[in-house]
Amino acid sequence: MLVRELEQWGVITHARSTQAEAQRYVAETDLMKMLGKVLSEREAGLAGVGQLDLESAEDQARADGADRNVLDRLRRMRTLASLVDRALRLFLTTSRLDLAGARELLPFVRQVRTRSPR
């Protein structure tokens, strides 16, 4: 099941093999492409469902005669869900992974690891 999910997310692809019994897979090497696909399929779907659920909850609360504070809270939650969805979509279309400064962080990470109790 995990291999199928990894294939669906584009983390690995099935590679044709000349040996009939051997299953071979190739890992995606473009990290941003892989993350983008996973985020767009999993998280973006959740954000959209969350918005619909909040909209439905707001409609139901209004129909039930909920007080103004409840309606205002639901409206703000729906607005936040919309902003998260837009931010996620913007990240997916414009993101670049720049690891140029990562090498400078390694000594600091090692230092923290040796100080922390195990």
mmCIF file of N, CA and C in Angstrom:
data_model
loop_
_atom_site.group_PDB
_atom_site.id
_atom_site.type_symbol
_atom_site.label_atom_id
_atom_site.label_comp_id
_atom_site.label_asym_id
_atom_site.label_seq_id
_atom_site.Cartn_x
_atom_site.Cartn_y
_atom_site.Cartn_z
ATOM 1 N N MET A 1 0.826 -1.196 0.000
ATOM 2 C CA MET A 1 0.000 0.000 0.000
ATOM 3 C C MET A 1 0.870 1.260 0.000
ATOM 4 N N LEU A 2 1.930 1.229 0.771
ATOM 5 C CA LEU A 2 2.812 2.387 0.852
ATOM 6 C C LEU A 2 3.463 2.676 -0.493
ATOM 7 N N VAL A 3 3.898 1.639 -1.189
ATOM 8 C CA VAL A 3 4.528 1.832 -2.496
ATOM 9 C C VAL A 3 3.528 2.459 -3.467
ATOM 10 N N ARG A 4 2.279 1.995 -3.430
ATOM 11 C CA ARG A 4 1.255 2.585 -4.304
ATOM 12 C C ARG A 4 1.036 4.060 -3.988
ATOM 13 N N GLU A 5 0.994 4.387 -2.696
ATOM 14 C CA GLU A 5 0.823 5.795 -2.313
ATOM 15 C C GLU A 5 2.007 6.630 -2.757
ATOM 16 N N LEU A 6 3.210 6.104 -2.581
ATOM 17 C CA LEU A 6 4.396 6.836 -3.026
ATOM 18 C C LEU A 6 4.362 7.068 -4.536
ATOM 19 N N GLU A 7 3.874 6.075 -5.274
ATOM 20 C CA GLU A 7 3.720 6.250 -6.729
ATOM 21 C C GLU A 7 2.671 7.311 -7.038
ATOM 22 N N GLN A 8 1.551 7.269 -6.344
ATOM 23 C CA GLN A 8 0.489 8.249 -6.576
ATOM 24 C C GLN A 8 0.974 9.669 -6.297
ATOM 25 N N TRP A 9 1.796 9.829 -5.291
ATOM 26 C CA TRP A 9 2.299 11.154 -4.928
ATOM 27 C C TRP A 9 3.470 11.587 -5.792
ATOM 28 N N GLY A 10 3.978 10.692 -6.635
ATOM 29 C CA GLY A 10 5.090 11.037 -7.504
ATOM 30 C C GLY A 10 6.441 10.994 -6.806
ATOM 31 N N VAL A 11 6.515 10.348 -5.653
ATOM 32 C CA VAL A 11 7.779 10.229 -4.928
ATOM 33 C C VAL A 11 8.667 9.180 -5.589
ATOM 34 N N ILE A 12 8.050 8.135 -6.100
ATOM 35 C CA ILE A 12 8.764 7.103 -6.841
ATOM 36 C C ILE A 12 7.989 6.792 -8.115
ATOM 37 N N THR A 13 8.687 6.228 -9.094
ATOM 38 C CA THR A 13 8.022 5.760 -10.313
ATOM 39 C C THR A 13 8.464 4.329 -10.574
ATOM 40 N N HIS A 14 7.552 3.577 -11.152
ATOM 41 C CA HIS A 14 7.854 2.184 -11.479
ATOM 42 C C HIS A 14 8.748 2.168 -12.704
ATOM 43 N N ALA A 15 9.859 1.458 -12.597
ATOM 44 C CA ALA A 15 10.806 1.363 -13.714
ATOM 45 C C ALA A 15 10.670 -0.009 -14.350
ATOM 46 N N ARG A 16 10.607 -0.034 -15.641
ATOM 47 C CA ARG A 16 10.538 -1.304 -16.358
ATOM 48 C C ARG A 16 11.821 -2.089 -16.140
ATOM 49 N N SER A 17 11.664 -3.376 -15.934
ATOM 50 C CA SER A 17 12.821 -4.227 -15.695
ATOM 51 C C SER A 17 12.832 -5.357 -16.704
ATOM 52 N N THR A 18 14.015 -5.766 -17.088
ATOM 53 C CA THR A 18 14.127 -6.896 -18.009
ATOM 54 C C THR A 18 13.888 -8.208 -17.274
ATOM 55 N N GLN A 19 14.031 -8.192 -15.954
ATOM 56 C CA GLN A 19 13.783 -9.390 -15.150
ATOM 57 C C GLN A 19 12.323 -9.364 -14.716
ATOM 58 N N ALA A 20 11.574 -10.360 -15.127
ATOM 59 C CA ALA A 20 10.123 -10.372 -14.891
ATOM 60 C C ALA A 20 9.765 -10.353 -13.410
ATOM 61 N N GLU A 21 10.532 -11.026 -12.568
ATOM 62 C CA GLU A 21 10.164 -11.130 -11.157
ATOM 63 C C GLU A 21 10.611 -9.929 -10.320
ATOM 64 N N ALA A 22 11.475 -9.101 -10.836
ATOM 65 C CA ALA A 22 12.009 -7.979 -10.064
ATOM 66 C C ALA A 22 11.155 -6.726 -10.266
ATOM 67 N N GLN A 23 10.768 -6.110 -9.158
ATOM 68 C CA GLN A 23 10.077 -4.821 -9.194
ATOM 69 C C GLN A 23 11.114 -3.747 -8.920
ATOM 70 N N ARG A 24 11.230 -2.801 -9.801
ATOM 71 C CA ARG A 24 12.216 -1.731 -9.623
ATOM 72 C C ARG A 24 11.500 -0.386 -9.613
ATOM 73 N N TYR A 25 11.993 0.478 -8.749
ATOM 74 C CA TYR A 25 11.424 1.815 -8.626
ATOM 75 C C TYR A 25 12.545 2.839 -8.664
ATOM 76 N N VAL A 26 12.216 4.008 -9.142
ATOM 77 C CA VAL A 26 13.172 5.103 -9.221
ATOM 78 C C VAL A 26 12.623 6.247 -8.384
ATOM 79 N N ALA A 27 13.478 6.804 -7.518
ATOM 80 C CA ALA A 27 13.068 7.923 -6.662
ATOM 81 C C ALA A 27 13.065 9.217 -7.460
ATOM 82 N N GLU A 28 12.106 10.075 -7.167
ATOM 83 C CA GLU A 28 12.072 11.411 -7.758
ATOM 84 C C GLU A 28 13.210 12.214 -7.134
ATOM 85 N N THR A 29 14.034 12.827 -7.942
ATOM 86 C CA THR A 29 15.180 13.570 -7.418
ATOM 87 C C THR A 29 14.917 15.069 -7.298
ATOM 88 N N ASP A 30 13.864 15.540 -7.927
ATOM 89 C CA ASP A 30 13.512 16.956 -7.834
ATOM 90 C C ASP A 30 12.618 17.134 -6.609
ATOM 91 N N LEU A 31 13.217 17.580 -5.503
ATOM 92 C CA LEU A 31 12.509 17.685 -4.231
ATOM 93 C C LEU A 31 11.293 18.599 -4.325
ATOM 94 N N MET A 32 11.424 19.741 -4.968
ATOM 95 C CA MET A 32 10.295 20.674 -5.053
ATOM 96 C C MET A 32 9.162 20.108 -5.902
ATOM 97 N N LYS A 33 9.492 19.388 -6.944
ATOM 98 C CA LYS A 33 8.454 18.746 -7.762
ATOM 99 C C LYS A 33 7.684 17.728 -6.922
ATOM 100 N N MET A 34 8.434 16.926 -6.150
ATOM 101 C CA MET A 34 7.818 15.912 -5.305
ATOM 102 C C MET A 34 6.956 16.560 -4.223
ATOM 103 N N LEU A 35 7.503 17.541 -3.516
ATOM 104 C CA LEU A 35 6.742 18.210 -2.459
ATOM 105 C C LEU A 35 5.511 18.913 -3.022
ATOM 106 N N GLY A 36 5.690 19.537 -4.166
ATOM 107 C CA GLY A 36 4.566 20.230 -4.788
ATOM 108 C C GLY A 36 3.422 19.293 -5.109
ATOM 109 N N LYS A 37 3.744 18.126 -5.629
ATOM 110 C CA LYS A 37 2.697 17.153 -5.967
ATOM 111 C C LYS A 37 1.999 16.648 -4.703
ATOM 112 N N VAL A 38 2.777 16.315 -3.682
ATOM 113 C CA VAL A 38 2.189 15.834 -2.433
ATOM 114 C C VAL A 38 1.307 16.913 -1.817
ATOM 115 N N LEU A 39 1.829 18.130 -1.737
ATOM 116 C CA LEU A 39 1.053 19.224 -1.146
ATOM 117 C C LEU A 39 -0.203 19.518 -1.946
ATOM 118 N N SER A 40 -0.069 19.551 -3.259
ATOM 119 C CA SER A 40 -1.240 19.893 -4.064
ATOM 120 C C SER A 40 -2.319 18.830 -3.978
ATOM 121 N N GLU A 41 -1.929 17.565 -3.883
ATOM 122 C CA GLU A 41 -2.929 16.501 -3.836
ATOM 123 C C GLU A 41 -3.509 16.286 -2.441
ATOM 124 N N ARG A 42 -2.689 16.384 -1.425
ATOM 125 C CA ARG A 42 -3.163 16.114 -0.066
ATOM 126 C C ARG A 42 -3.669 17.360 0.632
ATOM 127 N N GLU A 43 -2.775 18.324 0.842
ATOM 128 C CA GLU A 43 -3.110 19.475 1.671
ATOM 129 C C GLU A 43 -4.095 20.428 0.994
ATOM 130 N N ALA A 44 -3.926 20.660 -0.301
ATOM 131 C CA ALA A 44 -4.843 21.558 -0.993
ATOM 132 C C ALA A 44 -6.258 20.990 -0.968
ATOM 133 N N GLY A 45 -6.383 19.689 -1.099
ATOM 134 C CA GLY A 45 -7.706 19.064 -1.010
ATOM 135 C C GLY A 45 -8.321 19.249 0.353
ATOM 136 N N LEU A 46 -7.514 19.107 1.397
ATOM 137 C CA LEU A 46 -8.011 19.299 2.761
ATOM 138 C C LEU A 46 -8.443 20.741 2.998
ATOM 139 N N ALA A 47 -7.667 21.691 2.474
ATOM 140 C CA ALA A 47 -8.019 23.099 2.645
ATOM 141 C C ALA A 47 -9.348 23.401 1.966
ATOM 142 N N GLY A 48 -9.559 22.846 0.782
ATOM 143 C CA GLY A 48 -10.822 23.065 0.073
ATOM 144 C C GLY A 48 -12.003 22.468 0.806
ATOM 145 N N VAL A 49 -11.840 21.259 1.332
ATOM 146 C CA VAL A 49 -12.905 20.608 2.093
ATOM 147 C C VAL A 49 -13.187 21.400 3.368
ATOM 148 N N GLY A 50 -12.130 21.882 4.008
ATOM 149 C CA GLY A 50 -12.308 22.680 5.222
ATOM 150 C C GLY A 50 -13.122 23.932 4.954
ATOM 151 N N GLN A 51 -12.854 24.583 3.842
ATOM 152 C CA GLN A 51 -13.626 25.777 3.490
ATOM 153 C C GLN A 51 -15.099 25.449 3.286
ATOM 154 N N LEU A 52 -15.367 24.362 2.590
ATOM 155 C CA LEU A 52 -16.759 23.967 2.350
ATOM 156 C C LEU A 52 -17.457 23.607 3.654
ATOM 157 N N ASP A 53 -16.754 22.891 4.536
ATOM 158 C CA ASP A 53 -17.342 22.521 5.823
ATOM 159 C C ASP A 53 -17.646 23.752 6.666
ATOM 160 N N LEU A 54 -16.738 24.712 6.663
ATOM 161 C CA LEU A 54 -16.975 25.941 7.436
ATOM 162 C C LEU A 54 -18.112 26.766 6.851
ATOM 163 N N GLU A 55 -18.199 26.791 5.546
ATOM 164 C CA GLU A 55 -19.306 27.505 4.904
ATOM 165 C C GLU A 55 -20.638 26.857 5.264
ATOM 166 N N SER A 56 -20.660 25.524 5.244
ATOM 167 C CA SER A 56 -21.865 24.789 5.619
ATOM 168 C C SER A 56 -22.218 25.028 7.094
ATOM 169 N N ALA A 57 -21.213 25.027 7.946
ATOM 170 C CA ALA A 57 -21.446 25.269 9.374
ATOM 171 C C ALA A 57 -21.985 26.674 9.600
ATOM 172 N N GLU A 58 -21.462 27.632 8.864
ATOM 173 C CA GLU A 58 -21.942 29.012 8.986
ATOM 174 C C GLU A 58 -23.398 29.125 8.532
ATOM 175 N N ASP A 59 -23.720 28.476 7.423
ATOM 176 C CA ASP A 59 -25.115 28.479 6.943
ATOM 177 C C ASP A 59 -26.044 27.829 7.954
ATOM 178 N N GLN A 60 -25.616 26.702 8.514
ATOM 179 C CA GLN A 60 -26.436 25.990 9.502
ATOM 180 C C GLN A 60 -26.612 26.822 10.771
ATOM 181 N N ALA A 61 -25.547 27.460 11.212
ATOM 182 C CA ALA A 61 -25.627 28.298 12.415
ATOM 183 C C ALA A 61 -26.575 29.471 12.184
ATOM 184 N N ARG A 62 -26.506 30.053 11.000
ATOM 185 C CA ARG A 62 -27.404 31.162 10.669
ATOM 186 C C ARG A 62 -28.853 30.679 10.664
ATOM 187 N N ALA A 63 -29.091 29.488 10.085
ATOM 188 C CA ALA A 63 -30.454 28.929 10.035
ATOM 189 C C ALA A 63 -30.960 28.588 11.433
ATOM 190 N N ASP A 64 -30.051 28.191 12.328
ATOM 191 C CA ASP A 64 -30.435 27.850 13.697
ATOM 192 C C ASP A 64 -30.571 29.071 14.592
ATOM 193 N N GLY A 65 -30.287 30.239 14.052
ATOM 194 C CA GLY A 65 -30.412 31.468 14.838
ATOM 195 C C GLY A 65 -29.276 31.682 15.821
ATOM 196 N N ALA A 66 -28.083 31.252 15.456
ATOM 197 C CA ALA A 66 -26.924 31.417 16.346
ATOM 198 C C ALA A 66 -26.653 32.896 16.576
ATOM 199 N N ASP A 67 -26.067 33.185 17.736
ATOM 200 C CA ASP A 67 -25.795 34.594 18.041
ATOM 201 C C ASP A 67 -24.661 35.141 17.172
ATOM 202 N N ARG A 68 -24.526 36.424 17.212
ATOM 203 C CA ARG A 68 -23.591 37.126 16.345
ATOM 204 C C ARG A 68 -22.143 36.703 16.575
ATOM 205 N N ASN A 69 -21.779 36.407 17.809
ATOM 206 C CA ASN A 69 -20.396 35.996 18.108
ATOM 207 C C ASN A 69 -20.046 34.683 17.417
ATOM 208 N N VAL A 70 -20.966 33.739 17.435
ATOM 209 C CA VAL A 70 -20.730 32.447 16.782
ATOM 210 C C VAL A 70 -20.595 32.639 15.279
ATOM 211 N N LEU A 71 -21.480 33.413 14.694
ATOM 212 C CA LEU A 71 -21.424 33.657 13.255
ATOM 213 C C LEU A 71 -20.138 34.386 12.868
ATOM 214 N N ASP A 72 -19.734 35.345 13.695
ATOM 215 C CA ASP A 72 -18.503 36.070 13.419
ATOM 216 C C ASP A 72 -17.291 35.141 13.511
ATOM 217 N N ARG A 73 -17.257 34.268 14.496
ATOM 218 C CA ARG A 73 -16.149 33.324 14.646
ATOM 219 C C ARG A 73 -16.074 32.385 13.440
ATOM 220 N N LEU A 74 -17.226 31.876 12.997
ATOM 221 C CA LEU A 74 -17.249 30.986 11.831
ATOM 222 C C LEU A 74 -16.801 31.716 10.568
ATOM 223 N N ARG A 75 -17.221 32.969 10.437
ATOM 224 C CA ARG A 75 -16.813 33.757 9.277
ATOM 225 C C ARG A 75 -15.306 33.971 9.274
ATOM 226 N N ARG A 76 -14.722 34.256 10.447
ATOM 227 C CA ARG A 76 -13.274 34.452 10.536
ATOM 228 C C ARG A 76 -12.525 33.147 10.269
ATOM 229 N N MET A 77 -13.059 32.036 10.735
ATOM 230 C CA MET A 77 -12.436 30.736 10.465
ATOM 231 C C MET A 77 -12.464 30.428 8.975
ATOM 232 N N ARG A 78 -13.588 30.737 8.324
ATOM 233 C CA ARG A 78 -13.701 30.513 6.885
ATOM 234 C C ARG A 78 -12.730 31.405 6.122
ATOM 235 N N THR A 79 -12.582 32.639 6.562
ATOM 236 C CA THR A 79 -11.627 33.559 5.941
ATOM 237 C C THR A 79 -10.204 33.043 6.108
ATOM 238 N N LEU A 80 -9.876 32.546 7.301
ATOM 239 C CA LEU A 80 -8.548 31.985 7.536
ATOM 240 C C LEU A 80 -8.300 30.773 6.641
ATOM 241 N N ALA A 81 -9.287 29.894 6.522
ATOM 242 C CA ALA A 81 -9.141 28.718 5.658
ATOM 243 C C ALA A 81 -8.910 29.147 4.209
ATOM 244 N N SER A 82 -9.583 30.190 3.779
ATOM 245 C CA SER A 82 -9.406 30.697 2.420
ATOM 246 C C SER A 82 -8.001 31.258 2.233
ATOM 247 N N LEU A 83 -7.507 31.977 3.222
ATOM 248 C CA LEU A 83 -6.156 32.529 3.142
ATOM 249 C C LEU A 83 -5.102 31.419 3.126
ATOM 250 N N VAL A 84 -5.292 30.385 3.932
ATOM 251 C CA VAL A 84 -4.361 29.258 3.938
ATOM 252 C C VAL A 84 -4.359 28.579 2.578
ATOM 253 N N ASP A 85 -5.535 28.384 2.006
ATOM 254 C CA ASP A 85 -5.638 27.764 0.681
ATOM 255 C C ASP A 85 -4.915 28.604 -0.369
ATOM 256 N N ARG A 86 -5.126 29.918 -0.345
ATOM 257 C CA ARG A 86 -4.463 30.799 -1.309
ATOM 258 C C ARG A 86 -2.955 30.809 -1.102
ATOM 259 N N ALA A 87 -2.513 30.825 0.157
ATOM 260 C CA ALA A 87 -1.078 30.806 0.447
ATOM 261 C C ALA A 87 -0.445 29.511 -0.048
ATOM 262 N N LEU A 88 -1.141 28.404 0.159
ATOM 263 C CA LEU A 88 -0.631 27.109 -0.292
ATOM 264 C C LEU A 88 -0.513 27.079 -1.809
ATOM 265 N N ARG A 89 -1.530 27.566 -2.488
ATOM 266 C CA ARG A 89 -1.480 27.591 -3.954
ATOM 267 C C ARG A 89 -0.360 28.510 -4.459
ATOM 268 N N LEU A 90 -0.175 29.642 -3.791
ATOM 269 C CA LEU A 90 0.894 30.550 -4.169
ATOM 270 C C LEU A 90 2.252 29.896 -3.960
ATOM 271 N N PHE A 91 2.417 29.215 -2.830
ATOM 272 C CA PHE A 91 3.664 28.500 -2.556
ATOM 273 C C PHE A 91 3.934 27.461 -3.638
ATOM 274 N N LEU A 92 2.906 26.724 -4.029
ATOM 275 C CA LEU A 92 3.080 25.661 -5.018
ATOM 276 C C LEU A 92 3.459 26.203 -6.393
ATOM 277 N N THR A 93 3.014 27.398 -6.719
ATOM 278 C CA THR A 93 3.308 27.937 -8.050
ATOM 279 C C THR A 93 4.595 28.749 -8.104
ATOM 280 N N THR A 94 5.102 29.212 -6.957
ATOM 281 C CA THR A 94 6.263 30.104 -6.990
ATOM 282 C C THR A 94 7.468 29.605 -6.215
ATOM 283 N N SER A 95 7.338 28.532 -5.482
ATOM 284 C CA SER A 95 8.406 28.141 -4.559
ATOM 285 C C SER A 95 9.661 27.652 -5.267
ATOM 286 N N ARG A 96 10.740 27.920 -4.628
ATOM 287 C CA ARG A 96 12.044 27.432 -5.039
ATOM 288 C C ARG A 96 12.751 27.004 -3.757
ATOM 289 N N LEU A 97 13.457 25.913 -3.824
ATOM 290 C CA LEU A 97 14.188 25.429 -2.668
ATOM 291 C C LEU A 97 15.641 25.858 -2.811
ATOM 292 N N ASP A 98 16.073 26.721 -1.913
ATOM 293 C CA ASP A 98 17.438 27.220 -1.949
ATOM 294 C C ASP A 98 18.162 26.718 -0.702
ATOM 295 N N LEU A 99 19.066 25.769 -0.903
ATOM 296 C CA LEU A 99 19.804 25.184 0.210
ATOM 297 C C LEU A 99 21.222 25.745 0.292
ATOM 298 N N ALA A 100 21.446 26.885 -0.323
ATOM 299 C CA ALA A 100 22.788 27.457 -0.345
ATOM 300 C C ALA A 100 23.338 27.701 1.051
ATOM 301 N N GLY A 101 22.513 28.128 1.985
ATOM 302 C CA GLY A 101 22.984 28.418 3.332
ATOM 303 C C GLY A 101 22.955 27.231 4.278
ATOM 304 N N ALA A 102 22.495 26.086 3.812
ATOM 305 C CA ALA A 102 22.359 24.919 4.687
ATOM 306 C C ALA A 102 23.700 24.441 5.219
ATOM 307 N N ARG A 103 24.723 24.539 4.429
ATOM 308 C CA ARG A 103 26.050 24.072 4.844
ATOM 309 C C ARG A 103 26.552 24.857 6.063
ATOM 310 N N GLU A 104 26.191 26.127 6.140
ATOM 311 C CA GLU A 104 26.598 26.955 7.268
ATOM 312 C C GLU A 104 25.908 26.540 8.559
ATOM 313 N N LEU A 105 24.744 25.920 8.472
ATOM 314 C CA LEU A 105 23.995 25.509 9.656
ATOM 315 C C LEU A 105 24.490 24.202 10.259
ATOM 316 N N LEU A 106 25.185 23.385 9.490
ATOM 317 C CA LEU A 106 25.609 22.067 9.974
ATOM 318 C C LEU A 106 26.442 22.118 11.249
ATOM 319 N N PRO A 107 27.426 22.991 11.379
ATOM 320 C CA PRO A 107 28.175 23.028 12.646
ATOM 321 C C PRO A 107 27.279 23.364 13.837
ATOM 322 N N PHE A 108 26.313 24.258 13.636
ATOM 323 C CA PHE A 108 25.392 24.616 14.709
ATOM 324 C C PHE A 108 24.525 23.421 15.103
ATOM 325 N N VAL A 109 24.030 22.681 14.117
ATOM 326 C CA VAL A 109 23.198 21.504 14.393
ATOM 327 C C VAL A 109 23.999 20.467 15.159
ATOM 328 N N ARG A 110 25.234 20.239 14.749
ATOM 329 C CA ARG A 110 26.083 19.276 15.459
ATOM 330 C C ARG A 110 26.309 19.711 16.896
ATOM 331 N N GLN A 111 26.523 20.991 17.091
ATOM 332 C CA GLN A 111 26.767 21.521 18.422
ATOM 333 C C GLN A 111 25.536 21.333 19.314
ATOM 334 N N VAL A 112 24.374 21.583 18.809
ATOM 335 C CA VAL A 112 23.135 21.412 19.569
ATOM 336 C C VAL A 112 22.924 19.939 19.902
ATOM 337 N N ARG A 113 23.184 19.057 18.952
ATOM 338 C CA ARG A 113 22.995 17.617 19.177
ATOM 339 C C ARG A 113 23.919 17.093 20.257
ATOM 340 N N THR A 114 25.153 17.592 20.332
ATOM 341 C CA THR A 114 26.079 17.086 21.343
ATOM 342 C C THR A 114 25.742 17.638 22.724
ATOM 343 N N ARG A 115 25.080 18.754 22.807
ATOM 344 C CA ARG A 115 24.696 19.342 24.102
ATOM 345 C C ARG A 115 23.431 18.717 24.674
ATOM 346 N N SER A 116 22.523 18.304 23.822
ATOM 347 C CA SER A 116 21.227 17.810 24.311
ATOM 348 C C SER A 116 21.379 16.413 24.915
ATOM 349 N N PRO A 117 20.722 16.184 26.081
ATOM 350 C CA PRO A 117 20.797 14.864 26.707
ATOM 351 C C PRO A 117 20.019 13.837 25.914
ATOM 352 N N ARG A 118 20.480 12.609 25.930
ATOM 353 C CA ARG A 118 19.810 11.551 25.166
ATOM 354 C C ARG A 118 19.027 10.691 26.040
#
